[in-house]
Amino acid sequence: AILTYFGQFIDHDITLNTDTDPASLPDFSVAPDDGKLVLNDRAHVKANIRNGRNPTLSLDSVYGDQSDREELLRDGARMRIGETDQGTPEDLPRFKAVAPDRIDDVDIFASTAFIADGRNDENLIVAQLHLAFLRFHNAVVDHLDAAEHHLDPDRKFARARDLTTLHYQWLVANVYLPAICDQRALDGVWQTGADRHRNFVESGSGQIPYEFSVAAFRFGHSMIRPEYVFNANFGPDGRLGPATLREMFAFTGGENSAFAEDAKLPKVWVIDWSNFLVSDDDARTARPTDTSLADGLDRLDVTIDALRVLPVRNLRRSYVLNIPTAQSVQAEVDAVPLSDKELRGFGNGLLADLGYLENTPLWLYILLEAELRAGGKTLGPMGSTLVAEVLIGLLFQDKNSILHRGTGKAASWVPSDAGLGGSPIDSFEKFLRFAGVM
């Protein structure tokens, strides 16, 4: 189940507002008086939507991007950590503790997380994952205190940031992608050096294709469970039962926070990561990647009725931003397309009834491909290609990434190069244990 939220964490690290620009595009959420959504010209979309994130796997979602908040994200060489209501260092830092003078500003509450990307506090699982990265950084600093004590705080911080980022990139390339991608498609992207992404960047189109950010990388929505075996308090043996999606959103910062008054996470809501690492227990694994979504994702807590249903939000975005259809993308990808019969089988002929057999929405097609080609265990060949091209392509484009940082004769950096002592940190479990959150 960690794959669901590690994917969300990656998304927040490389994209921000890649699907909306209210200043220049019609609001995708509100239809005109005639009820018809506006289909934007692709050149207009390209010219007016900007990525608010540095499109590299560089953890600026954790470390900041030169904003006025960045200097307060750390204390010397260490990243700031928040406390639970029991005083344990198991929560994100919050405005009440770090910057109380800024409370009551627009959208800032006592419980608002004081982190580089506030989206990482939108649900409790990704919030606890963000915390794991903060604590991993601090654990690296602890190692440097002993091994390289001569470093001043700024140099020690930079060294710890670098090592944390390299481990993150290695996990993306060597743990996350193999877990969610078709192996043959993934191997093909590695063998070509993600040449499709390279050509895309060299054409001046940007670094994050909309086919990825608005369609393909939203596949994780289908992996969300309606409830989670969260810890000893919230599970089959706990007195309170599994944790629900609504609770995952309540125990975070913001206006509707369940702990807004004291701005601290209740200790009973600290995650037990061991429940999110198993692969052989239906109650603990992620949902399959398919065309079914968890109960609750059709009743989102938003003010616009039309957007309470998550698939509606995704499909409206794709339409308004004129995302290419699945068939257009298929022509550029080496994958066997879904047959007419397979497409007709979805929703008892729904695609045929609506005229979408030859113009299938890309997001829906990717989920259906995963369901029919991989049994929901991974993405299908086309979805895998789109996701792998971008994430691997970003690593090839970044000259500071693991692909350009090997030691000795090796071209690529590997965890054993880190010199952190003990066995190399080459799995989610080892990462979480080194961070001290498991």
GROMACS .gro file of C-alpha atoms in nm, residues 40 92 96 139 148-149 186 205-206 234 287 365 400 431:
model
   14
   40ASN     CA    1  -0.907   2.464  -2.525
   92LEU     CA    2   0.510   1.739   1.079
   96LYS     CA    3   0.161   2.715   1.577
  139ALA     CA    4   1.943   1.057   1.062
  148GLU     CA    5   3.243   1.419   0.925
  149HIS     CA    6   3.220   1.636   1.237
  186LEU     CA    7   1.014  -0.062  -1.839
  205SER     CA    8   0.750   2.140  -2.507
  206GLY     CA    9   0.858   2.140  -2.142
  234PHE     CA   10  -0.701   0.116   1.384
  287ARG     CA   11  -0.622  -0.196  -0.452
  365TYR     CA   12  -0.788   0.362  -2.118
  400ASN     CA   13   2.305   1.568  -1.063
  431PHE     CA   14   1.466   0.363   0.431
   0.00000   0.00000   0.00000
